[in-house]
Amino acid sequence: MPLDSYVNTFNRYLQGRFGERVARISFETGIPCPWGRCVFCDNHAFVPRGAIVPGRRGWESRLIDQKKRMVSRYGAHKYLAYFQSGTSTSGDPRKLGRMYELASKQEDVVGLIVSTRPDYVTEDIVRRIVQSAPSGDFDLWMEIGLQSAHERSLEFLGRGHDAGAYESAIEMIHRAGEGRIKVTAHTIAGIPGETTADAVETARFATRHPAVQGIKIHHLQVYHGTRLADRFEAEPFALPEEDEYIVLLGEMLKVLPPHIVVMRFFTEGPRNRIIAPQWYSNTQELLKKLEEHCKNNTITQGVGRST
Ligand code: SF4
């Protein structure tokens, strides 16, 4: 059975919601992240090249090119405008609102995703995200970087916020967004010093508020040129091997409520930037392994929620 049979994947959600393939097109605000101090961060690795800045010269023709690429690569004719890069709620709220609106109101765009840190969620920005949506059935998401429910891990990662900031942000989105915005929690699994139980606790914590409808789970990668790379080179630390990570993912999936959309399972940075861990499988092979793991161990999303 495909992975969709065991897990509520993003593909499964999009098929159910829109009845066809929907692709994400990367947008950005063009404003650098105001924090810039997460030890693992290499924005070049996380964000696809060619993200579009709405309103900047030539952006509309670049959007047309991107749409053509999505048709030929995925057969997708509908799109989500995805502000993925950096902290996409940092800057002048009025200008940001205009950018969200420009991206949202393009033909065949059926949803908007805005990614940010929890300490950059304001009532004003939440309202502008809601207002940017065209009338009708439009999908609105905010992706909030929690990374871990554990303070010592947040310190290790240099996040500069605590887990309480995540809870406050979700509550703000829920209230000011009038229930229209769905939240995706962005998490990292396999952080040095964390046990399986710690990662499972993060999965539970991240998804316990009703506004949270999705989760992204990433494995920690050490990229060239990051502060984490300096640390790793000075004193290497253990990161899960791919088979260990698959087992860890399985444990996290067990405690996720079945309605939560699992939007990502692995980090997909370019190989030439990665110092560690050096895994041998590509993303498709990893997904296949996860599917096999679920099958062989009778794991379905939420199966272990009472334990
Ligand atoms: S908040 Fe995001 S973009 Fe900014 S430094 Fe941290 S990981 Fe990078």
mmCIF file of C-alpha atoms and ligand atoms in Angstrom:
data_model
loop_
_atom_site.group_PDB
_atom_site.id
_atom_site.type_symbol
_atom_site.label_atom_id
_atom_site.label_comp_id
_atom_site.label_asym_id
_atom_site.label_seq_id
_atom_site.Cartn_x
_atom_site.Cartn_y
_atom_site.Cartn_z
ATOM 1 C CA MET A 1 0.000 0.000 0.000
ATOM 2 C CA PRO A 2 1.261 3.519 -0.676
ATOM 3 C CA LEU A 3 2.458 5.758 2.137
ATOM 4 C CA ASP A 4 -0.838 7.677 1.852
ATOM 5 C CA SER A 5 -2.563 4.591 3.257
ATOM 6 C CA TYR A 6 -0.635 4.880 6.517
ATOM 7 C CA VAL A 7 -0.168 8.615 6.832
ATOM 8 C CA ASN A 8 -2.271 11.675 6.019
ATOM 9 C CA THR A 9 0.272 13.093 3.584
ATOM 10 C CA PHE A 10 0.067 16.496 1.943
ATOM 11 C CA ASN A 11 -0.653 14.842 -1.409
ATOM 12 C CA ARG A 12 -3.563 12.974 0.103
ATOM 13 C CA TYR A 13 -4.897 16.174 1.664
ATOM 14 C CA LEU A 14 -4.578 18.155 -1.588
ATOM 15 C CA GLN A 15 -6.215 15.436 -3.648
ATOM 16 C CA GLY A 16 -9.110 15.287 -1.196
ATOM 17 C CA ARG A 17 -9.442 19.056 -0.969
ATOM 18 C CA PHE A 18 -9.026 19.997 -4.632
ATOM 19 C CA GLY A 19 -9.534 16.715 -6.459
ATOM 20 C CA GLU A 20 -6.366 17.122 -8.495
ATOM 21 C CA ARG A 21 -2.642 17.649 -8.281
ATOM 22 C CA VAL A 22 -1.675 20.962 -6.663
ATOM 23 C CA ALA A 23 1.917 22.234 -6.702
ATOM 24 C CA ARG A 24 3.681 24.761 -4.511
ATOM 25 C CA ILE A 25 5.266 27.788 -6.134
ATOM 26 C CA SER A 26 7.941 29.503 -4.052
ATOM 27 C CA PHE A 27 7.571 33.187 -3.313
ATOM 28 C CA GLU A 28 9.617 35.379 -1.024
ATOM 29 C CA THR A 29 9.345 38.832 0.469
ATOM 30 C CA GLY A 30 12.937 39.769 -0.378
ATOM 31 C CA ILE A 31 13.470 40.834 3.251
ATOM 32 C CA PRO A 32 16.321 39.066 5.076
ATOM 33 C CA CYS A 33 15.504 37.090 8.194
ATOM 34 C CA PRO A 34 15.731 39.492 11.153
ATOM 35 C CA TRP A 35 17.091 36.754 13.402
ATOM 36 C CA GLY A 36 19.682 35.002 11.279
ATOM 37 C CA ARG A 37 21.208 33.119 14.199
ATOM 38 C CA CYS A 38 19.806 29.595 14.076
ATOM 39 C CA VAL A 39 22.913 27.446 14.058
ATOM 40 C CA PHE A 40 21.651 25.090 11.340
ATOM 41 C CA CYS A 41 20.317 27.743 8.985
ATOM 42 C CA ASP A 42 21.491 27.870 5.431
ATOM 43 C CA ASN A 43 18.700 29.566 3.547
ATOM 44 C CA HIS A 44 20.349 28.629 0.232
ATOM 45 C CA ALA A 45 19.797 24.990 1.114
ATOM 46 C CA PHE A 46 16.196 25.336 2.200
ATOM 47 C CA VAL A 47 14.704 27.561 -0.455
ATOM 48 C CA PRO A 48 14.431 26.575 -4.095
ATOM 49 C CA ARG A 49 16.314 28.899 -6.407
ATOM 50 C CA GLY A 50 14.206 31.431 -8.239
ATOM 51 C CA ALA A 51 11.627 32.206 -5.547
ATOM 52 C CA ILE A 52 9.458 35.068 -6.816
ATOM 53 C CA VAL A 53 9.074 38.436 -5.070
ATOM 54 C CA PRO A 54 5.554 39.735 -5.870
ATOM 55 C CA GLY A 55 5.608 43.231 -7.281
ATOM 56 C CA ARG A 56 9.280 43.147 -8.223
ATOM 57 C CA ARG A 57 10.047 43.816 -11.895
ATOM 58 C CA GLY A 58 9.398 40.793 -14.085
ATOM 59 C CA TRP A 59 7.705 38.754 -11.352
ATOM 60 C CA GLU A 60 4.601 37.954 -13.372
ATOM 61 C CA SER A 61 6.532 36.493 -16.297
ATOM 62 C CA ARG A 62 8.594 34.421 -13.835
ATOM 63 C CA LEU A 63 5.354 33.133 -12.353
ATOM 64 C CA ILE A 64 4.158 32.088 -15.815
ATOM 65 C CA ASP A 65 7.463 30.206 -16.314
ATOM 66 C CA GLN A 66 7.077 28.489 -12.944
ATOM 67 C CA LYS A 67 3.529 27.442 -13.759
ATOM 68 C CA LYS A 68 4.681 25.914 -17.043
ATOM 69 C CA ARG A 69 7.373 24.021 -15.166
ATOM 70 C CA MET A 70 4.792 22.665 -12.697
ATOM 71 C CA VAL A 71 2.595 21.482 -15.551
ATOM 72 C CA SER A 72 5.425 19.636 -17.270
ATOM 73 C CA ARG A 73 7.001 18.252 -14.080
ATOM 74 C CA TYR A 74 3.913 17.316 -12.035
ATOM 75 C CA GLY A 75 0.939 17.742 -14.341
ATOM 76 C CA ALA A 76 -0.309 20.373 -11.869
ATOM 77 C CA HIS A 77 -2.673 23.117 -12.993
ATOM 78 C CA LYS A 78 -3.423 24.569 -9.573
ATOM 79 C CA TYR A 79 -0.961 26.143 -7.157
ATOM 80 C CA LEU A 80 -0.275 27.189 -3.616
ATOM 81 C CA ALA A 81 1.680 30.417 -3.230
ATOM 82 C CA TYR A 82 4.350 29.470 -0.712
ATOM 83 C CA PHE A 83 6.290 32.178 1.127
ATOM 84 C CA GLN A 84 8.923 29.808 2.431
ATOM 85 C CA SER A 85 12.129 31.755 2.689
ATOM 86 C CA GLY A 86 13.401 33.216 5.965
ATOM 87 C CA THR A 87 10.817 34.914 8.161
ATOM 88 C CA SER A 88 8.040 35.881 5.787
ATOM 89 C CA THR A 89 6.130 38.071 8.261
ATOM 90 C CA SER A 90 9.061 40.374 9.005
ATOM 91 C CA GLY A 91 8.829 43.864 7.529
ATOM 92 C CA ASP A 92 6.263 46.561 6.914
ATOM 93 C CA PRO A 93 2.893 44.811 7.410
ATOM 94 C CA ARG A 94 1.223 46.942 4.751
ATOM 95 C CA LYS A 95 3.774 45.975 2.105
ATOM 96 C CA LEU A 96 3.726 42.354 3.199
ATOM 97 C CA GLY A 97 -0.060 42.280 2.991
ATOM 98 C CA ARG A 98 0.172 43.625 -0.549
ATOM 99 C CA MET A 99 2.640 40.870 -1.482
ATOM 100 C CA TYR A 100 0.453 38.121 -0.030
ATOM 101 C CA GLU A 101 -2.499 39.565 -1.905
ATOM 102 C CA LEU A 102 -0.657 39.810 -5.230
ATOM 103 C CA ALA A 103 0.442 36.194 -4.940
ATOM 104 C CA SER A 104 -2.961 34.954 -3.790
ATOM 105 C CA LYS A 105 -4.980 36.641 -6.509
ATOM 106 C CA GLN A 106 -3.172 35.102 -9.455
ATOM 107 C CA GLU A 107 -5.069 32.775 -11.743
ATOM 108 C CA ASP A 108 -5.127 29.131 -10.587
ATOM 109 C CA VAL A 109 -3.661 29.975 -7.172
ATOM 110 C CA VAL A 110 -5.891 28.109 -4.701
ATOM 111 C CA GLY A 111 -4.037 28.756 -1.476
ATOM 112 C CA LEU A 112 -1.402 30.709 0.411
ATOM 113 C CA ILE A 113 1.227 29.448 2.855
ATOM 114 C CA VAL A 114 3.223 31.944 4.924
ATOM 115 C CA SER A 115 6.182 30.599 6.857
ATOM 116 C CA THR A 116 7.640 32.386 9.883
ATOM 117 C CA ARG A 117 9.072 32.315 13.401
ATOM 118 C CA PRO A 118 6.644 32.303 16.345
ATOM 119 C CA ASP A 119 7.950 35.620 17.665
ATOM 120 C CA TYR A 120 7.090 37.374 14.385
ATOM 121 C CA VAL A 121 3.365 36.659 14.475
ATOM 122 C CA THR A 122 1.301 39.772 15.150
ATOM 123 C CA GLU A 123 -2.414 40.407 15.099
ATOM 124 C CA ASP A 124 -1.932 42.880 12.254
ATOM 125 C CA ILE A 125 -0.102 40.391 10.048
ATOM 126 C CA VAL A 126 -2.609 37.611 10.759
ATOM 127 C CA ARG A 127 -5.471 39.908 9.719
ATOM 128 C CA ARG A 128 -3.641 40.875 6.530
ATOM 129 C CA ILE A 129 -3.139 37.223 5.632
ATOM 130 C CA VAL A 130 -6.882 36.626 6.009
ATOM 131 C CA GLN A 131 -7.671 39.753 3.979
ATOM 132 C CA SER A 132 -5.312 38.716 1.185
ATOM 133 C CA ALA A 133 -7.434 35.678 0.347
ATOM 134 C CA PRO A 134 -9.791 35.991 -2.592
ATOM 135 C CA SER A 135 -13.405 35.250 -1.749
ATOM 136 C CA GLY A 136 -14.511 31.655 -2.040
ATOM 137 C CA ASP A 137 -12.824 28.440 -1.152
ATOM 138 C CA PHE A 138 -9.211 29.440 -0.607
ATOM 139 C CA ASP A 139 -6.698 27.544 1.532
ATOM 140 C CA LEU A 140 -4.805 29.637 4.095
ATOM 141 C CA TRP A 141 -1.875 28.268 6.071
ATOM 142 C CA MET A 142 0.777 29.669 8.350
ATOM 143 C CA GLU A 143 3.858 27.572 8.945
ATOM 144 C CA ILE A 144 5.368 28.233 12.364
ATOM 145 C CA GLY A 145 8.883 27.181 13.322
ATOM 146 C CA LEU A 146 8.743 25.376 16.634
ATOM 147 C CA GLN A 147 11.590 22.897 15.934
ATOM 148 C CA SER A 148 11.442 21.331 19.396
ATOM 149 C CA ALA A 149 9.264 21.392 22.500
ATOM 150 C CA HIS A 150 12.410 21.231 24.645
ATOM 151 C CA GLU A 151 14.123 24.378 25.856
ATOM 152 C CA ARG A 152 17.606 22.866 25.887
ATOM 153 C CA SER A 153 17.192 21.919 22.201
ATOM 154 C CA LEU A 154 15.938 25.396 21.287
ATOM 155 C CA GLU A 155 19.052 26.764 22.971
ATOM 156 C CA PHE A 156 21.276 24.272 21.161
ATOM 157 C CA LEU A 157 19.738 25.364 17.853
ATOM 158 C CA GLY A 158 20.113 29.071 18.667
ATOM 159 C CA ARG A 159 16.452 29.752 18.038
ATOM 160 C CA GLY A 160 16.128 32.729 20.383
ATOM 161 C CA HIS A 161 12.587 31.852 21.470
ATOM 162 C CA ASP A 162 11.049 29.335 23.819
ATOM 163 C CA ALA A 163 8.293 26.780 23.277
ATOM 164 C CA GLY A 164 5.809 29.137 24.955
ATOM 165 C CA ALA A 165 6.296 31.591 22.064
ATOM 166 C CA TYR A 166 4.955 28.913 19.738
ATOM 167 C CA GLU A 167 1.845 28.432 21.868
ATOM 168 C CA SER A 168 1.239 32.200 22.006
ATOM 169 C CA ALA A 169 1.620 32.484 18.226
ATOM 170 C CA ILE A 170 -0.876 29.691 17.595
ATOM 171 C CA GLU A 171 -3.385 31.265 19.942
ATOM 172 C CA MET A 172 -2.955 34.620 18.178
ATOM 173 C CA ILE A 173 -3.482 33.010 14.761
ATOM 174 C CA HIS A 174 -6.545 31.190 16.008
ATOM 175 C CA ARG A 175 -8.098 34.336 17.462
ATOM 176 C CA ALA A 176 -7.108 37.039 14.963
ATOM 177 C CA GLY A 177 -7.464 34.689 11.989
ATOM 178 C CA GLU A 178 -11.081 33.941 12.975
ATOM 179 C CA GLY A 179 -10.459 30.245 12.435
ATOM 180 C CA ARG A 180 -9.639 30.707 8.745
ATOM 181 C CA ILE A 181 -5.910 30.006 8.994
ATOM 182 C CA LYS A 182 -4.581 26.501 9.464
ATOM 183 C CA VAL A 183 -1.234 26.155 11.183
ATOM 184 C CA THR A 184 1.602 23.863 10.227
ATOM 185 C CA ALA A 185 4.181 23.175 12.921
ATOM 186 C CA HIS A 186 7.738 23.001 11.640
ATOM 187 C CA THR A 187 9.776 20.548 13.697
ATOM 188 C CA ILE A 188 13.222 18.938 13.688
ATOM 189 C CA ALA A 189 13.748 15.334 14.767
ATOM 190 C CA GLY A 190 17.049 13.765 15.728
ATOM 191 C CA ILE A 191 18.466 16.809 17.529
ATOM 192 C CA PRO A 192 21.662 15.876 19.425
ATOM 193 C CA GLY A 193 20.849 15.082 23.040
ATOM 194 C CA GLU A 194 17.190 14.278 22.342
ATOM 195 C CA THR A 195 15.776 10.805 22.914
ATOM 196 C CA THR A 196 12.979 9.150 20.951
ATOM 197 C CA ALA A 197 10.635 10.103 23.793
ATOM 198 C CA ASP A 198 11.708 13.745 23.411
ATOM 199 C CA ALA A 199 10.914 13.754 19.677
ATOM 200 C CA VAL A 200 7.564 12.071 20.345
ATOM 201 C CA GLU A 201 6.818 14.737 22.956
ATOM 202 C CA THR A 202 7.565 17.439 20.368
ATOM 203 C CA ALA A 203 5.110 15.799 17.943
ATOM 204 C CA ARG A 204 2.409 15.783 20.621
ATOM 205 C CA PHE A 205 3.111 19.313 21.815
ATOM 206 C CA ALA A 206 3.252 20.749 18.293
ATOM 207 C CA THR A 207 -0.158 19.420 17.291
ATOM 208 C CA ARG A 208 -2.275 19.740 20.418
ATOM 209 C CA HIS A 209 -3.911 23.113 19.611
ATOM 210 C CA PRO A 210 -6.997 22.814 17.348
ATOM 211 C CA ALA A 211 -5.633 25.489 14.975
ATOM 212 C CA VAL A 212 -2.756 23.179 14.101
ATOM 213 C CA GLN A 213 -3.714 21.098 11.096
ATOM 214 C CA GLY A 214 -0.314 20.161 9.726
ATOM 215 C CA ILE A 215 3.231 19.253 10.666
ATOM 216 C CA LYS A 216 6.544 19.226 8.874
ATOM 217 C CA ILE A 217 9.222 16.960 10.273
ATOM 218 C CA HIS A 218 12.813 17.484 9.196
ATOM 219 C CA HIS A 219 16.013 15.727 10.095
ATOM 220 C CA LEU A 220 18.881 17.891 11.246
ATOM 221 C CA GLN A 221 21.533 18.397 8.598
ATOM 222 C CA VAL A 222 24.857 20.148 9.018
ATOM 223 C CA TYR A 223 25.511 22.473 6.070
ATOM 224 C CA HIS A 224 28.791 23.998 5.045
ATOM 225 C CA GLY A 225 29.227 27.559 6.252
ATOM 226 C CA THR A 226 26.800 27.365 9.198
ATOM 227 C CA ARG A 227 27.543 27.783 12.897
ATOM 228 C CA LEU A 228 26.509 24.181 13.331
ATOM 229 C CA ALA A 229 29.255 23.177 10.895
ATOM 230 C CA ASP A 230 31.856 25.002 13.023
ATOM 231 C CA ARG A 231 30.584 23.182 16.077
ATOM 232 C CA PHE A 232 30.526 19.834 14.290
ATOM 233 C CA GLU A 233 34.052 20.246 12.987
ATOM 234 C CA ALA A 234 35.343 21.248 16.453
ATOM 235 C CA GLU A 235 33.534 18.396 18.185
ATOM 236 C CA PRO A 236 31.502 15.996 16.012
ATOM 237 C CA PHE A 237 28.181 14.905 17.454
ATOM 238 C CA ALA A 238 25.996 11.945 16.580
ATOM 239 C CA LEU A 239 23.101 12.323 14.145
ATOM 240 C CA PRO A 240 20.690 9.504 13.310
ATOM 241 C CA GLU A 241 21.548 7.225 10.403
ATOM 242 C CA GLU A 242 18.757 6.969 7.870
ATOM 243 C CA ASP A 243 17.362 3.687 9.185
ATOM 244 C CA GLU A 244 17.372 5.030 12.748
ATOM 245 C CA TYR A 245 15.581 8.144 11.550
ATOM 246 C CA ILE A 246 12.884 6.080 9.819
ATOM 247 C CA VAL A 247 12.212 4.297 13.111
ATOM 248 C CA LEU A 248 12.081 7.651 14.907
ATOM 249 C CA LEU A 249 9.612 8.975 12.334
ATOM 250 C CA GLY A 250 7.436 5.911 12.854
ATOM 251 C CA GLU A 251 7.269 6.625 16.597
ATOM 252 C CA MET A 252 6.296 10.252 15.959
ATOM 253 C CA LEU A 253 3.642 9.293 13.415
ATOM 254 C CA LYS A 254 2.024 6.977 15.949
ATOM 255 C CA VAL A 255 1.102 9.893 18.233
ATOM 256 C CA LEU A 256 -0.065 12.355 15.588
ATOM 257 C CA PRO A 257 -3.832 12.847 15.430
ATOM 258 C CA PRO A 258 -5.108 11.253 12.190
ATOM 259 C CA HIS A 259 -6.434 14.562 10.791
ATOM 260 C CA ILE A 260 -3.004 16.250 10.955
ATOM 261 C CA VAL A 261 -1.512 16.649 7.484
ATOM 262 C CA VAL A 262 2.104 15.495 7.407
ATOM 263 C CA MET A 263 3.649 17.822 4.882
ATOM 264 C CA ARG A 264 7.232 16.681 5.071
ATOM 265 C CA PHE A 265 9.302 13.860 6.541
ATOM 266 C CA PHE A 266 12.884 14.712 5.577
ATOM 267 C CA THR A 267 15.048 17.715 4.837
ATOM 268 C CA GLU A 268 15.818 17.914 1.145
ATOM 269 C CA GLY A 269 18.872 20.156 0.971
ATOM 270 C CA PRO A 270 21.367 19.921 -1.910
ATOM 271 C CA ARG A 271 23.874 17.120 -1.322
ATOM 272 C CA ASN A 272 26.916 19.221 -2.127
ATOM 273 C CA ARG A 273 26.180 21.476 0.865
ATOM 274 C CA ILE A 274 25.769 18.692 3.419
ATOM 275 C CA ILE A 275 28.553 17.753 5.847
ATOM 276 C CA ALA A 276 26.475 15.327 7.935
ATOM 277 C CA PRO A 277 24.662 13.043 8.054
ATOM 278 C CA GLN A 278 25.731 11.455 4.791
ATOM 279 C CA TRP A 279 22.785 9.249 3.908
ATOM 280 C CA TYR A 280 22.873 7.044 0.846
ATOM 281 C CA SER A 281 19.181 7.075 -0.176
ATOM 282 C CA ASN A 282 17.445 9.848 -2.067
ATOM 283 C CA THR A 283 14.087 11.252 -0.960
ATOM 284 C CA GLN A 284 12.014 8.830 -3.032
ATOM 285 C CA GLU A 285 13.954 5.890 -1.599
ATOM 286 C CA LEU A 286 13.530 7.241 1.934
ATOM 287 C CA LEU A 287 9.791 7.576 1.423
ATOM 288 C CA LYS A 288 9.686 3.999 0.197
ATOM 289 C CA LYS A 289 11.590 2.878 3.283
ATOM 290 C CA LEU A 290 9.143 4.725 5.516
ATOM 291 C CA GLU A 291 6.252 3.058 3.732
ATOM 292 C CA GLU A 292 7.875 -0.380 4.254
ATOM 293 C CA HIS A 293 8.520 0.437 7.904
ATOM 294 C CA CYS A 294 4.865 1.373 8.433
ATOM 295 C CA LYS A 295 3.724 -1.777 6.661
ATOM 296 C CA ASN A 296 6.063 -4.144 8.494
ATOM 297 C CA ASN A 297 5.278 -2.691 11.900
ATOM 298 C CA THR A 298 1.543 -2.029 11.415
ATOM 299 C CA ILE A 299 2.036 1.679 11.973
ATOM 300 C CA THR A 300 -0.684 4.076 10.941
ATOM 301 C CA GLN A 301 -0.857 7.694 11.926
ATOM 302 C CA GLY A 302 -2.318 8.046 15.418
ATOM 303 C CA VAL A 303 -2.245 4.339 16.247
ATOM 304 C CA GLY A 304 -0.314 4.976 19.481
ATOM 305 C CA ARG A 305 -2.133 8.049 20.708
ATOM 306 C CA SER A 306 -3.483 6.495 23.894
ATOM 307 C CA THR A 307 -0.090 5.218 25.023
HETATM 308 S S1 SF4 B 1 14.472 32.011 11.816
HETATM 309 FE FE1 SF4 B 1 14.517 30.710 9.966
HETATM 310 S S2 SF4 B 1 15.509 31.926 8.375
HETATM 311 FE FE2 SF4 B 1 15.922 32.928 10.361
HETATM 312 S S3 SF4 B 1 17.915 32.135 11.009
HETATM 313 FE FE3 SF4 B 1 16.355 30.816 11.923
HETATM 314 S S4 SF4 B 1 16.006 29.112 10.465
HETATM 315 FE FE4 SF4 B 1 17.114 30.775 9.385
#
